[in-house]
Coordinates of C-alpha atoms in Angstrom, one line a residue:
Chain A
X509 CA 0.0 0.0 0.0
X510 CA 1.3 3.6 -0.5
X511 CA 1.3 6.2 2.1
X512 CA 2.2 9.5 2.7
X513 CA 5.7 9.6 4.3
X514 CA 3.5 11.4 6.9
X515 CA 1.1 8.2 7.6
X516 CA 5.1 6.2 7.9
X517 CA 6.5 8.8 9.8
X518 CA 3.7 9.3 13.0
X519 CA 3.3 5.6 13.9
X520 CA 7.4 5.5 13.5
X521 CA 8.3 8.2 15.9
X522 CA 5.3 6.8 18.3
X523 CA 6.9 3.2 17.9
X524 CA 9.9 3.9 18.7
X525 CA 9.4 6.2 21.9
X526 CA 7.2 3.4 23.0
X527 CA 10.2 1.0 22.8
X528 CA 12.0 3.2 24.9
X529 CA 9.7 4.0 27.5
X530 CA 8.6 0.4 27.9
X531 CA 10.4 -2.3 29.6
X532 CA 8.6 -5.5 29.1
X533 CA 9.3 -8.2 27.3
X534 CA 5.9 -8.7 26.4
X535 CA 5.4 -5.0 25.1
X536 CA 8.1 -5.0 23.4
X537 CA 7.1 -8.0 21.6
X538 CA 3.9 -6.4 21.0
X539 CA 5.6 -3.2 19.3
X540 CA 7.6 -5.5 16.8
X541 CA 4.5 -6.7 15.8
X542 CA 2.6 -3.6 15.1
X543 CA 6.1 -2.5 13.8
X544 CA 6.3 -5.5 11.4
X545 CA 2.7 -4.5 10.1
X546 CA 3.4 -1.5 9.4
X547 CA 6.4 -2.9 7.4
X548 CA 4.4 -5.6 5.9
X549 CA 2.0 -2.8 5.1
X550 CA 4.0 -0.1 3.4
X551 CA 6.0 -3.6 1.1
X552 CA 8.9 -3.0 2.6
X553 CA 11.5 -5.2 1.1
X554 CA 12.6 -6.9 4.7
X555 CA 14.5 -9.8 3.3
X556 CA 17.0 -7.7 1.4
X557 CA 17.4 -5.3 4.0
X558 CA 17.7 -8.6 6.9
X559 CA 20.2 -9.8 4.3
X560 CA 21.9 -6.6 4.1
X561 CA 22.3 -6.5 8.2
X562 CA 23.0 -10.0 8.4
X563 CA 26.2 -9.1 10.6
X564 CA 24.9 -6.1 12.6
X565 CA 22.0 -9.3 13.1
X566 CA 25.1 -11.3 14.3
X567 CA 26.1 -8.7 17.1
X568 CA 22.5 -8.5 18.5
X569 CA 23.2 -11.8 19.4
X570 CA 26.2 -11.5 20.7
X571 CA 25.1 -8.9 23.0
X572 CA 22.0 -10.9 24.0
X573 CA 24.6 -13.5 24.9
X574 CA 26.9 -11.1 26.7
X575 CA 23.4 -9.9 28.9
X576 CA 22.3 -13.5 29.4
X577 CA 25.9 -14.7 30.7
X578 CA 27.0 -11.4 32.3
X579 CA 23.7 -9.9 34.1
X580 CA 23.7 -11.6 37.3
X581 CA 20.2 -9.9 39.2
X582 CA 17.1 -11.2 39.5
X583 CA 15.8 -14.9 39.9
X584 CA 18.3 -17.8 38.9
X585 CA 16.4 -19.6 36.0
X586 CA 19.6 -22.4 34.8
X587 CA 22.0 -23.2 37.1
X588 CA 24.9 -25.6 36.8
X589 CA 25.6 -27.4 40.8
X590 CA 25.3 -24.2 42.7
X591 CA 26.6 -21.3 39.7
X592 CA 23.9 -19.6 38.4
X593 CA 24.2 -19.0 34.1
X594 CA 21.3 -17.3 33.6
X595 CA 19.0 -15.2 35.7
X596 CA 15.6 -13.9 34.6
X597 CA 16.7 -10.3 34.6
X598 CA 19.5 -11.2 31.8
X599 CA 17.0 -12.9 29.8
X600 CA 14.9 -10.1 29.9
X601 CA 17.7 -7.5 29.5
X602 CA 19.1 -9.4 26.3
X603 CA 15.7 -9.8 25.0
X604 CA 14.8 -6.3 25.4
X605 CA 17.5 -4.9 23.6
X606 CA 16.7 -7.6 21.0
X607 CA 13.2 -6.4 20.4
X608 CA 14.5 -2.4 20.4
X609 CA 16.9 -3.2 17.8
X610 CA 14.5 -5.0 15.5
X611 CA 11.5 -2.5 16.3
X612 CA 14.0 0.5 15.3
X613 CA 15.5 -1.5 12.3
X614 CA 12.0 -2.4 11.1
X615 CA 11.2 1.9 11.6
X616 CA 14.2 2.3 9.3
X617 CA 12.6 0.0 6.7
X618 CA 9.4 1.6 6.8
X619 CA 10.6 5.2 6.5
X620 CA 13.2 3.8 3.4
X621 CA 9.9 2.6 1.2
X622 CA 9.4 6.6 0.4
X623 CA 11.2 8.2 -2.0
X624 CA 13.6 11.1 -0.7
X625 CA 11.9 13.7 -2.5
X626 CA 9.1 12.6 -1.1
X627 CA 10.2 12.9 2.0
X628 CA 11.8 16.6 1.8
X629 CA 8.5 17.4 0.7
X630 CA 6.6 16.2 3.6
X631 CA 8.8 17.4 5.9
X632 CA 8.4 20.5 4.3
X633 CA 4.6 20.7 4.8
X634 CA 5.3 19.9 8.0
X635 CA 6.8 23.2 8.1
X636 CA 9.9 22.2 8.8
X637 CA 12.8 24.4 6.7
X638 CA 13.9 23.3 3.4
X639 CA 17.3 22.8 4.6
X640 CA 17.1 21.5 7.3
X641 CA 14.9 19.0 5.8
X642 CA 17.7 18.1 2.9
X643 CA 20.3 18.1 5.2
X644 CA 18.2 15.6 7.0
X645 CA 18.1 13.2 4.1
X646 CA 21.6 14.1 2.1
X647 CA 23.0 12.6 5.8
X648 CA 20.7 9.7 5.5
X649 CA 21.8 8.9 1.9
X650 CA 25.4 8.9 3.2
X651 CA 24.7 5.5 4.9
X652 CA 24.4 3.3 2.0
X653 CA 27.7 5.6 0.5
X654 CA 29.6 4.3 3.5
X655 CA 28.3 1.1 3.5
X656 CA 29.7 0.9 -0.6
X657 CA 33.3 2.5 0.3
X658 CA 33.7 -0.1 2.9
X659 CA 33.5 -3.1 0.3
X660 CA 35.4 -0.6 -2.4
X661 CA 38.2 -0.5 0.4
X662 CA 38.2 -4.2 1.1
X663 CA 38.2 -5.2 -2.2
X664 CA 41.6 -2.4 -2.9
X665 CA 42.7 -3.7 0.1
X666 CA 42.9 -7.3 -1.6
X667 CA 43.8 -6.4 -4.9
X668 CA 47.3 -5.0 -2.8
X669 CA 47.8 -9.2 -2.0
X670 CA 46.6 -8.7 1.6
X671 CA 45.0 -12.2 2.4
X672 CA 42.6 -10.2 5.0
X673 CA 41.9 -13.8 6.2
X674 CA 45.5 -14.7 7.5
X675 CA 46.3 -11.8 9.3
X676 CA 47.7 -12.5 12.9
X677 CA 45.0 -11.9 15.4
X678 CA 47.8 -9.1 17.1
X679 CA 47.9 -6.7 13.4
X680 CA 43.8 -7.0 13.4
X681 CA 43.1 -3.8 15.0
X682 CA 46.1 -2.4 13.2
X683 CA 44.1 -4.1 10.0
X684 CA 41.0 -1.8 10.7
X685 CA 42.4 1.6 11.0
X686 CA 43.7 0.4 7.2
X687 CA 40.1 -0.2 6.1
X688 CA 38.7 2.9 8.1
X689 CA 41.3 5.5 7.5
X690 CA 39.9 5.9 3.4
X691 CA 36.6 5.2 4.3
X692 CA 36.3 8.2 6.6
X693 CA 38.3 10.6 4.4
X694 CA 36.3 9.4 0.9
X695 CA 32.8 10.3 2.5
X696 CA 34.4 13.5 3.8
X697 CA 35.4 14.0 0.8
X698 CA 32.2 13.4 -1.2
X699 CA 30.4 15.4 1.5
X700 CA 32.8 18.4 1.0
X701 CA 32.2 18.0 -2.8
X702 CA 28.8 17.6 -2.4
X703 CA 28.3 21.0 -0.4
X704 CA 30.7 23.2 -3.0
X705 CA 28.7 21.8 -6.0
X706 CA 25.2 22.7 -4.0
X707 CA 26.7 26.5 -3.4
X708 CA 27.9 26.4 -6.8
X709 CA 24.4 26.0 -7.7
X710 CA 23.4 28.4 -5.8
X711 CA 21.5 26.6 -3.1
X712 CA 20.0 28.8 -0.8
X713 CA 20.5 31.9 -3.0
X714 CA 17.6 33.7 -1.1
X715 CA 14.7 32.5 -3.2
X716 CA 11.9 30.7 -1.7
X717 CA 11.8 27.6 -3.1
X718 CA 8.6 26.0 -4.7
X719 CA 7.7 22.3 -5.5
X720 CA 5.3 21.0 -8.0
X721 CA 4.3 18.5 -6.0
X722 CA 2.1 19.0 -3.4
X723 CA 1.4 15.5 -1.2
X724 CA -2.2 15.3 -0.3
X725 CA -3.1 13.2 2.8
X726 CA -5.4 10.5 1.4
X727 CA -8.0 8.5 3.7
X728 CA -6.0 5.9 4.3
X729 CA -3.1 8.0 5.6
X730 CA -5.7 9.4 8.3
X731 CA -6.6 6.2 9.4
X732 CA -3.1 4.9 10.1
X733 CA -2.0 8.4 11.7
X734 CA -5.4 8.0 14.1
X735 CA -4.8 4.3 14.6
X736 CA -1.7 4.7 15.8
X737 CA -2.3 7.2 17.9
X738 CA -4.9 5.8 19.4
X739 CA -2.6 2.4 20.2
X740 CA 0.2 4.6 21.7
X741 CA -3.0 6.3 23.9
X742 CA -4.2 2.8 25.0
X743 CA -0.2 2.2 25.8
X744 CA 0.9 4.6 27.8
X745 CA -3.0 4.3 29.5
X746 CA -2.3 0.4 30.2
Chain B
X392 CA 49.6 -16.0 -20.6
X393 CA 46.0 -14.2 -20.4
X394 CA 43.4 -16.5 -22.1
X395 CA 40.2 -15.6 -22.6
X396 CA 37.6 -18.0 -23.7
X397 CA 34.6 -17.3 -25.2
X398 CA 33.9 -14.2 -22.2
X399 CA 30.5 -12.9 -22.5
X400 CA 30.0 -9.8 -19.9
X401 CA 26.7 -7.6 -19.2
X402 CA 26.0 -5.3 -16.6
X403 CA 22.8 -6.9 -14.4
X404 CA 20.4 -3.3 -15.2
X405 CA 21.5 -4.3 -19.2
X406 CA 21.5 -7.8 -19.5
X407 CA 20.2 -7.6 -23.3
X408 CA 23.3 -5.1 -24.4
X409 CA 26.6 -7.1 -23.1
X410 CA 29.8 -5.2 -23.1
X411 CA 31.8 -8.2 -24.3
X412 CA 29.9 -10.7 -26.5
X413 CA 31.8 -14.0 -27.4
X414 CA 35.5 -13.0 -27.2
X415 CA 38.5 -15.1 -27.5
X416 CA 41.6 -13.2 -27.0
X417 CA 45.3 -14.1 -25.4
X418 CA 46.9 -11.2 -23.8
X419 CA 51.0 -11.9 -23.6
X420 CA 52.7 -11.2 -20.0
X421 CA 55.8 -10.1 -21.5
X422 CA 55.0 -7.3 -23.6
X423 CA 53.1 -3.7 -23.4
X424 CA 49.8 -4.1 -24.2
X425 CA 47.6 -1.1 -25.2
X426 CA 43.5 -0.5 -25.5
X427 CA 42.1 2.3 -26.3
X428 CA 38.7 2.8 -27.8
X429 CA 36.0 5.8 -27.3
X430 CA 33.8 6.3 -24.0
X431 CA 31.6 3.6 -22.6
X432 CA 32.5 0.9 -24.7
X433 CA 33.7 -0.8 -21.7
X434 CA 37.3 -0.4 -21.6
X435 CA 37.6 -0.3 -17.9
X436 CA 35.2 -3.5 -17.2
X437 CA 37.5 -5.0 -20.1
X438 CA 40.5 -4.4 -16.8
X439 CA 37.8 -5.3 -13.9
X440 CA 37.0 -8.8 -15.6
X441 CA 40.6 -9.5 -15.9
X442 CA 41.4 -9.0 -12.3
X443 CA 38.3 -11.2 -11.3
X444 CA 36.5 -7.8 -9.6
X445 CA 33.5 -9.2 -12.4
X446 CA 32.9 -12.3 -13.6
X447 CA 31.9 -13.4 -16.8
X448 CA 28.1 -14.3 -17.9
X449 CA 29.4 -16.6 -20.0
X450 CA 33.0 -18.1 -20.8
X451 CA 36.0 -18.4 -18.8
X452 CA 39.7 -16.3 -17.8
X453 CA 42.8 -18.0 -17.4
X454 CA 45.6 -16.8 -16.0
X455 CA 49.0 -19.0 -16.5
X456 CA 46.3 -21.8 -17.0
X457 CA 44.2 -21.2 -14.0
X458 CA 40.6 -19.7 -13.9
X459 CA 40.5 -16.5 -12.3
X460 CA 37.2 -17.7 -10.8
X461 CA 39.2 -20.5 -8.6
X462 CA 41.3 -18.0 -7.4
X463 CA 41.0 -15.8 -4.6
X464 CA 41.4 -11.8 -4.9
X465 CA 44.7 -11.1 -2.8
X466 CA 46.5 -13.9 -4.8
X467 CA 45.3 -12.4 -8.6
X468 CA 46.3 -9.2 -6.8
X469 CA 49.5 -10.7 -5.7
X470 CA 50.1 -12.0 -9.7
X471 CA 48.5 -8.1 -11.1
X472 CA 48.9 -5.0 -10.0
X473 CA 45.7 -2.7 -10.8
X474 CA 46.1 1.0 -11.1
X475 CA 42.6 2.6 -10.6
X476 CA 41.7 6.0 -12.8
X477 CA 41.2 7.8 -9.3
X478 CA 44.0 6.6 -7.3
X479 CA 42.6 7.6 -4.1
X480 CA 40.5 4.4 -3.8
X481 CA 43.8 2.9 -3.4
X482 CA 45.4 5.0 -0.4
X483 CA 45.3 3.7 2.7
X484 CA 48.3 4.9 5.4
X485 CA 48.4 8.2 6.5
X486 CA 52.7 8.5 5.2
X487 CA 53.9 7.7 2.0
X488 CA 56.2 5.5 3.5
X489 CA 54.0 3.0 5.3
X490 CA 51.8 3.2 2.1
X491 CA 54.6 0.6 0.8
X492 CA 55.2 -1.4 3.5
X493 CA 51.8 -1.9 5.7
X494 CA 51.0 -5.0 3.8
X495 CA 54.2 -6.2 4.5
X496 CA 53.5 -5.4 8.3
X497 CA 50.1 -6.6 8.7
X498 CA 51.4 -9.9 7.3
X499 CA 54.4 -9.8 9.6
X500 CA 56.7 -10.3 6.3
X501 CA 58.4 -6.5 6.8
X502 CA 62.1 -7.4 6.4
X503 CA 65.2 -5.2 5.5
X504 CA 65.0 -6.7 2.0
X505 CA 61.2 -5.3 1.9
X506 CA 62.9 -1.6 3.5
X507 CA 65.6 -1.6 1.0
X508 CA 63.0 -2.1 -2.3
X509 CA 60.6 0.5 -0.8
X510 CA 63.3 3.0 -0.3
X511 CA 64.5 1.8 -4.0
X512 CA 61.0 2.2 -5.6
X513 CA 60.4 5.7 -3.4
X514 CA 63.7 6.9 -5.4
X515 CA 62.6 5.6 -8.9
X516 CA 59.0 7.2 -8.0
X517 CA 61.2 10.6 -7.2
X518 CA 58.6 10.3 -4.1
X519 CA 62.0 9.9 -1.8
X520 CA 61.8 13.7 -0.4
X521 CA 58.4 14.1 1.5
X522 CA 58.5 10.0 2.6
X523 CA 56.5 10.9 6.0
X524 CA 53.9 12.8 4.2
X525 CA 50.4 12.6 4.4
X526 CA 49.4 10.4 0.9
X527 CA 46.0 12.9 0.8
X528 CA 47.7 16.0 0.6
X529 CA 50.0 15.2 -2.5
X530 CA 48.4 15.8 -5.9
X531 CA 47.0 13.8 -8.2
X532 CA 49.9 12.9 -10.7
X533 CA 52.1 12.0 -7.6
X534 CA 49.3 9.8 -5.6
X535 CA 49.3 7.9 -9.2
X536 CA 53.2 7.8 -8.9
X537 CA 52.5 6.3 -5.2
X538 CA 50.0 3.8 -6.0
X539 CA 52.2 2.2 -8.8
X540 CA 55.4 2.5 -5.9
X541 CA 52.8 0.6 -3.7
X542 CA 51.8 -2.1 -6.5
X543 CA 56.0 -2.5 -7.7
X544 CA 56.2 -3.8 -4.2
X545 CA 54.7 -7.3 -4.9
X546 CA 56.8 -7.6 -7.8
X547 CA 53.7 -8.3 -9.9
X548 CA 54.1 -10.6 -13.2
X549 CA 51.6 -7.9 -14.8
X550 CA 50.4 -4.4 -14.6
X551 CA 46.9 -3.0 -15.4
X552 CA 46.9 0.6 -15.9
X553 CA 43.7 2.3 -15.9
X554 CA 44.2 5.9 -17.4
X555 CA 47.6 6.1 -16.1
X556 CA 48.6 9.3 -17.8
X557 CA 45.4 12.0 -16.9
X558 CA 46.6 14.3 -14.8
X559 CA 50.0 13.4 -14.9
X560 CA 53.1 16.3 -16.3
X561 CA 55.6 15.9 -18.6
X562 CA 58.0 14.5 -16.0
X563 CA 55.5 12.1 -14.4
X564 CA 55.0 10.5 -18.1
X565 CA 58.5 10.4 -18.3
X566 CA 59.2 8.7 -15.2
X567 CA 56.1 6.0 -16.0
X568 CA 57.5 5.5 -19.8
X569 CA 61.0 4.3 -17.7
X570 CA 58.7 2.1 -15.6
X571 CA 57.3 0.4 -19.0
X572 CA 60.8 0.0 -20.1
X573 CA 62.3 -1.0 -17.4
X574 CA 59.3 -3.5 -17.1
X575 CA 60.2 -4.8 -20.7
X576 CA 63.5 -5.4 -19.9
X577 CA 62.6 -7.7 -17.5
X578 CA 59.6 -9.8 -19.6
X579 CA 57.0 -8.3 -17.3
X580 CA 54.7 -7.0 -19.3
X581 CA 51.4 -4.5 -19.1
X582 CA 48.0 -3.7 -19.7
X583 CA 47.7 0.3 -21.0
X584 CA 43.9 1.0 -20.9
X585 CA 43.9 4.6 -22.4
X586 CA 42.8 7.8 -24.7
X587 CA 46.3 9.1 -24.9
X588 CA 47.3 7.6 -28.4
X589 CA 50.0 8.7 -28.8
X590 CA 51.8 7.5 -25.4
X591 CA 50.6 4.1 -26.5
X592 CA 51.7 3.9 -29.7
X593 CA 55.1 4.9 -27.9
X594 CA 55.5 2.5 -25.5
X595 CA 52.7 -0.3 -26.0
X596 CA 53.7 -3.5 -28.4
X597 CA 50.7 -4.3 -29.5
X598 CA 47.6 -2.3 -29.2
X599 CA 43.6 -3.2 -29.2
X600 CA 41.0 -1.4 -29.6
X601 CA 37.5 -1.7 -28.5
X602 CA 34.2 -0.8 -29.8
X603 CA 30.6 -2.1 -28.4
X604 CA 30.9 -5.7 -28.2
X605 CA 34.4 -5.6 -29.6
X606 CA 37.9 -5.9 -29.1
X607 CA 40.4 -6.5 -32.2
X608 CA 43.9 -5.8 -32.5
X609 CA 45.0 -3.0 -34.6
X610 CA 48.3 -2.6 -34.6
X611 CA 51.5 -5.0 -33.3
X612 CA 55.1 -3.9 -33.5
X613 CA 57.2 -6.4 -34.8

């Protein structure tokens, strides 16, 4: 279904201050749910993203781990003789941080189904400055650029006859700074470009700028916007 | 030797307008190769597919008899040395001097040997004077200059050179035309991909040029 970036952008902002307010396991699991209807909703493309994450995915778990082993309050729930492993409170810890992660991830996807210039332009109905509001998604567009330099770098980085794979376990950290070092200073770079060419342009050269396309809230987008407001009333009510 | 059997290449968004369609070329390790052809007709992905950065649709690359598809990316780097057209995709140490020899310290292979052929190829480079500068700040011709110092340093049996004379002066052309040479000397031969004519009819043994779906040999020094 299409909806105004709007109708995706309430029920985000509402979604994700819920899964920091609330503590639960059980509400939490509740949000990913609504959160994975919206997604489900709006055709996000979740496998490719999921794919995309697969190793951000992989340190979730590891830090579900790290709260399971390492979190030592509440009410022993395995024990091995008389050494507690895991405790309640860890499970819940690691599973709540599980469930913001994957709620906020799931936001991401919903708000990435909308064009950007359809999302400068709601954010300018929404009266928020031009600007501000292409400075808002020029940074967001630099995620995906990084993401690209990153593999660019590795690949360089092999093509010099560095078997990334066989490096000593002491030189990895040294390894990193190799990989990070061009990354950083290529996206600077491109961002430095980036704002020359806009001036060059003559980006905010005093005129106010107009749009042709004016984004018109349909009925559907109401109901969303109301439904969701009406769950995060019922929420924070409950 | 450089075989290529049969190598059909498109680009995924045009699958029905391949780049390469159906060649069968050799490409000699000992001598200065050049291509040239006009824009877009797939000169650089001509360099990419021989380094195995894209595989063929259809077909197969050898190199000295193996497929470049069995073989990992830091060994064909190990065997080729690539020269990008922007060399700053291939800078990674904050001194000129460690540019050379981090791969050698990362591997814990850094010997005096490896010292002695970095300050060597720093000389050659005429990069020698400002060794503990920053690679970012030099300019373009001389980042070119370090990125082929940085390749010479694994001794490679070939070179691919992408563009390797834009943006480079008199002098730098003149110091890359002694690498060729020298290069020759030795039976190590290299890949020219260019639009500067007539610095590969200068140096370049035999040269091809490419056109859409193309890639015929037009001139061979004897």
């Amino acid at each position: 279904m299409q909806l105004d970036p709007r109708a995706k952008m309430l029920p985000v902002c509402l979604m994700t201050s819920l899964a920091i307010i609330r503590n639960s396991t059980f509400e939490l699991f509740v949000i990913l749910i609504l959160a994975l209807s919206l997604a489900f909703l709006v055709r996000a493309s979740l496998a490719k993203v999921f794919f995309k994450l697969r190793h951000l995915l992989s340190t979730f778990l590891g830090i579900f781990i790290v709260q399971l082993i390492f979190n030592r309050s509440g009410e022993a729930l395995l024990t091995a003789g008389n050494r507690v492993i895991v405790t309640d409170s860890g499970l819940e810890n690691g599973l709540g941080f599980v469930l913001r992660m994957m709620i906020i991830l799931l936001c991401g996807t919903v708000l990435a189904t909308s064009s950007s210039q359809d999302t400068v332009n709601s954010l300018v109905q929404l009266k928020l400055p031009y600007t501000l509001a292409f400075m808002v998604i020029t940074a967001i567009s630099f995620i995906p650029l990084m993401g690209r330099e990153v593999s660019h770098t590795l690949v360089s980085l092999q093509l010099r006859g560095i078997n990334l794979k066989k490096i000593p376990a002491r030189q990895k950290v040294r390894a990193f700074t190799y990989l990070f070092f061009p990354v950083i200073m290529q996206t600077l770079d491109k961002a430095q470009e980036l704002s020359i060419a806009l001036d060059l342009r003559g980006f905010r050269s005093g005129f106010k700028r107009t749009s042709r396309i004016k984004l018109r809230l349909r009925y559907t987008d109401w109901l969303v916007m109301a439904l969701s407001v009406l769950l995060f009333i019922m929420a924070l009510w409950v | 030797m450089i075989q290529l059997q049969n190598v059909t290449f498109a680009y995924p968004s045009h699958i029905q307008q391949p780049v390469l369609s159906h060649l069968s070329l050799n490409l000699r390790l000992d001598i200065c190769t050049g291509l040239i052809g006009r824009n877009g007709t797939g000169k650089t992905t001509f360099g990419l597919l021989l380094m195995g950065l894209l595989q063929p649709v259809d077909g197969n690359i050898y190199l000295n008899g193996k497929n470049l598809k069995d073989s990992p990316l830091h060994q064909i780097g190990s065997q080729i040395g690539y020269l990008f057209q922007n060399p700053r995709q291939q800078l990674f140490a904050d001194t000129i001097i460690d540019e050379l020899l981090f791969p050698f310290t990362l591997q814990q292979t850094d010997s005096c040997e490896v010292r002695k052929r970095a300050d060597r190829l720093l000389t050659l480079f005429q990069l020698d004077q400002n060794r503990n500068t920053n690679p970012l700040s030099l300019s373009t011709g001389e980042q070119k200059r370090l990125v082929l110092a940085a390749l010479m340093m694994n001794d490679p049996d070939y070179l691919i050179l992408d563009e390797p004379t834009n943006g480079l002066d008199q002098e730098s052309r003149g110091i890359l035309g002694n690498l060729i040479t020298e290069r020759i000397m030795m039976e190590k031969g290299l890949l020219l991909i260019s639009h500067d004519q007539p610095f590969v009819n200068q140096h370049c043994h035999s040269v091809l040029s490419m056109n859409e779906k193309n890639v015929r040999e037009v001139a061979c020094a004897t």
